[in-house]
Amino acid sequence: MDFVILSIVLLAIGVYGLLTQRHLLKVFISIELVATAATLNFVMLASSLSREVGEAFLILAFSTDTCVSAVILALLVIVSRKYGTTDISKLGEPEEEATEVDV
Amino acid sequence: MMQFFDVSCWLVWILPLVSSVFVPLFSRFSVKIRNYFVILISAITAFLAFSLVPEVALGGEGFINLTASWIPNGVTAGVFIDPLSVLFTCLVSLFGVVITVYSQGYMKGEENLTRYYFFLLLFIGSMIGLVISDNFLQMFIFWEMVGLCSYSLISFWSNRPESVKSGNKVFIMTRIGDVLLLAAIGVLYSSLGTFSFRETIALLPTIPVSTVTLVAFLLLGGAIAKSAQLPLHTWLYSAMEAPTSVSALLHAATMVKAGIYLIARFIFIAGPLVATLPLWLPTVAWVGVLTAFLGATMALYTTDIKGVLAYSTVSQLGFMMAALGSVGVHAASSLGWFASLFHMVSHAFFEGLGFLLAGGIIHALGTRDMRLMGGLRKLMPITYYLALVMIITTSGLPPFAAFFSKGLVLESLMETGVLLQVILLFATTALTFAYSVRFMKLIFLDEPSEHLKKLHVHEAPKVMLMPAALLAILCVIWGFVGPALGSFMHTEVELSLLFAFFNIETAIFTVILIPTALLVYSTYWRKYSIMNSLKSDKNPIVKLLKHGYFFDDFYEKVVAKAVMIFSGGVKFTEEAGFEMFPQKFASGVIRLAGGVYKYFDSAADQFLNVVAGQTMGGASKVKTIDTLADRLLDLLAGRALRSASKARKVPRNSLQHYLAAAIIGFIMLVVLIIISVGV
């Protein structure tokens, strides 16, 4: 069960990074860590239970993950160029106060 | 015929999915070609969907399950054709056509329409894929895809902060359900070793009831989030930031029904087993009843025209859920199961119609606030008459669709439900009537508002009215299709149209409508002063209802805050523990260096003094050396101090500090390993 521990540790580090980091790139790295933890869990469990489905899904997960990384990195470049900051707490602030719909 | 069926049941969801990719390509040629392409594809999809009907109707009992290999030795992809999936497929594809045509008018002149149509087609494909899948895994993938489409279409106006915010909110809230659904599928797979519906039907009775119960409750969680049931209903109101055509398609007619579909499908799979699950059916019924009641009360005080329709949708979804909770051992052949799906379709018609008309009004007036409307009866006569059909259907008056379907829901609950549930549902029908009439009064019958006088209001264009008219016709005739649909769905209960008029539900309904009508009349027409207190903001009940029972405030203030506080706490721990410690460590080293410097300085000084005193005689040379050494030491120490004070100002989060933390962590790990292995 060592790989489960490893996977949990990776997940914990990823979640921890998501909670504390404000830099977009670091957030992205944290997301990748979480994804890696999940993928690792997938393939190790699949091989230890000898189910091919898990391995097939690993390929799917990998390819998806790669696509997602590419898109996120592209977005990161755009965001940092457009807004001049990579701090997510600053990016989250609305530029103007959102007008509430009358309820 | 059979061969065409084999192809059509696959094409019906693959075609829109694949064609969605070509939307950007066609937009390169011309905007018109792109729009016609989208309409054409949705029309073909609708044709394919309706071509499935005779096969199922003639096919007799059971279902048709076609599979194709997907992952070797593991999972197969497939289609599962039975009355339930065909009903949903037809509904989705029909609405696909209606909305794509309607969008030609409503979204005219907007930017980024390629993205809009892409997601629209993707949604149609994935929603049909959701209902036609033959295994849980495939269904889950499509379940996620409709969530993605919902998110992207709500945030379609990406330059409006509130749209983006709502999109995020919807995505996060429905995610709760996605996780629960995934958990349910995981539990099922680990105990059955299959995702397929067909095999699950055979194997489900063989596993312990406790496992099935767990799965059932997890599935219910998924359905609650997707179908906007209590307590996660608030996302549907936020989803109203979407373009109105999207609201009609996703948030009234189809996507919100995915949860209903899930529960209906589970009841179909579990069969009589469903009645043996402890507490499950009562929970489903109670969730539905409470949602129906609270949704209707919230609709009473909303001034947003789409807000009323949103809460109305929440309330009607509650009706469907309540009916599903009333199925007994008869499961999928019981009255409750059929009533729920019957009402599902009639709700799609009248709520879809409501949204299409609201879209026309918003298009003409540029506002969603009903207080800025009024008197539209003369300005938009066709819309007015269509809205009349919509309102009569919504409130369940005979002889329109909802009269029959809602009657069946009430009947099924009266058979198996608790008395309180029945009372609450009847109260909800009265409330439905009240908010419907208020809706009409505020928009069409009141005095024209100041805002309206400034505008030149015109009737909605034909391309928007035609789809609405189609839905209005369906509202009128759908109720009479009931018995035919009953035999199509293999319901064991005999249904008759005549009986619907002369039974106890209709009598109670009529009786409670009269006081409701009087109350509404005295509040909104005569405006009696005593009734004004009902509307005033000081009334605590009004405040409660206007804020939607403070569900949103709770989520925002408590849940979101808690997460933020937790995250802040973690960050503080990090700063205090992992960053401050190296900081402290570094400054400790610096202080130590300072102490060492002082000690050495004075020691060297004294030593030199002693040496100098002893060699008093020819001391001038030595003294020179002494001062020189002194100076040298001073210089060195000064530099060390300066660099130390510089080091103190190194920004936190610097690589060095992380490195220090990493090394400390490494040392701690090594120590731990030594302890755990050595001892």
PDB file of C-alpha atoms in Angstrom, chain A residues 16 20-23 26 87, chain B residues 571-583 647-661:
ATOM      1  CA  TYR A  16      -1.987  22.470   0.547  1.00  0.00           C
ATOM      2  CA  THR A  20      -1.935  28.684   0.366  1.00  0.00           C
ATOM      3  CA  GLN A  21      -0.427  29.778  -2.897  1.00  0.00           C
ATOM      4  CA  ARG A  22      -1.442  32.963  -4.620  1.00  0.00           C
ATOM      5  CA  HIS A  23       0.826  32.735  -7.608  1.00  0.00           C
ATOM      6  CA  LYS A  26       2.202  27.640  -8.216  1.00  0.00           C
ATOM      7  CA  ASP A  87      -1.611  36.912  -8.104  1.00  0.00           C
TER       8      ASP A  87
ATOM      9  CA  LYS B 571      -1.389  29.884   5.232  1.00  0.00           C
ATOM     10  CA  PHE B 572      -0.723  31.304   8.682  1.00  0.00           C
ATOM     11  CA  THR B 573       0.650  27.977   9.825  1.00  0.00           C
ATOM     12  CA  GLU B 574       2.852  27.943   6.826  1.00  0.00           C
ATOM     13  CA  GLU B 575       4.086  31.446   7.499  1.00  0.00           C
ATOM     14  CA  ALA B 576       4.565  30.833  11.193  1.00  0.00           C
ATOM     15  CA  GLY B 577       5.982  27.369  10.888  1.00  0.00           C
ATOM     16  CA  PHE B 578       7.663  26.904   7.600  1.00  0.00           C
ATOM     17  CA  GLU B 579       8.673  30.406   6.706  1.00  0.00           C
ATOM     18  CA  MET B 580       9.169  32.077  10.038  1.00  0.00           C
ATOM     19  CA  PHE B 581      11.240  29.245  11.351  1.00  0.00           C
ATOM     20  CA  PRO B 582      14.012  29.543   8.770  1.00  0.00           C
ATOM     21  CA  GLN B 583      13.669  33.278   9.216  1.00  0.00           C
ATOM     22  CA  ALA B 647      19.891  38.900   4.742  1.00  0.00           C
ATOM     23  CA  ARG B 648      17.177  39.812   7.187  1.00  0.00           C
ATOM     24  CA  LYS B 649      15.466  41.817   4.476  1.00  0.00           C
ATOM     25  CA  VAL B 650      15.416  39.016   1.958  1.00  0.00           C
ATOM     26  CA  PRO B 651      11.777  38.692   0.905  1.00  0.00           C
ATOM     27  CA  ARG B 652       9.890  35.764   2.305  1.00  0.00           C
ATOM     28  CA  ASN B 653       9.050  32.916   0.000  1.00  0.00           C
ATOM     29  CA  SER B 654      12.540  33.199  -1.358  1.00  0.00           C
ATOM     30  CA  LEU B 655      14.003  30.080  -2.821  1.00  0.00           C
ATOM     31  CA  GLN B 656      16.548  29.847  -0.021  1.00  0.00           C
ATOM     32  CA  HIS B 657      13.883  29.761   2.618  1.00  0.00           C
ATOM     33  CA  TYR B 658      12.047  27.011   0.818  1.00  0.00           C
ATOM     34  CA  LEU B 659      15.288  25.179   0.463  1.00  0.00           C
ATOM     35  CA  ALA B 660      15.933  25.571   4.166  1.00  0.00           C
ATOM     36  CA  ALA B 661      12.433  24.310   4.921  1.00  0.00           C
TER      37      ALA B 661
END
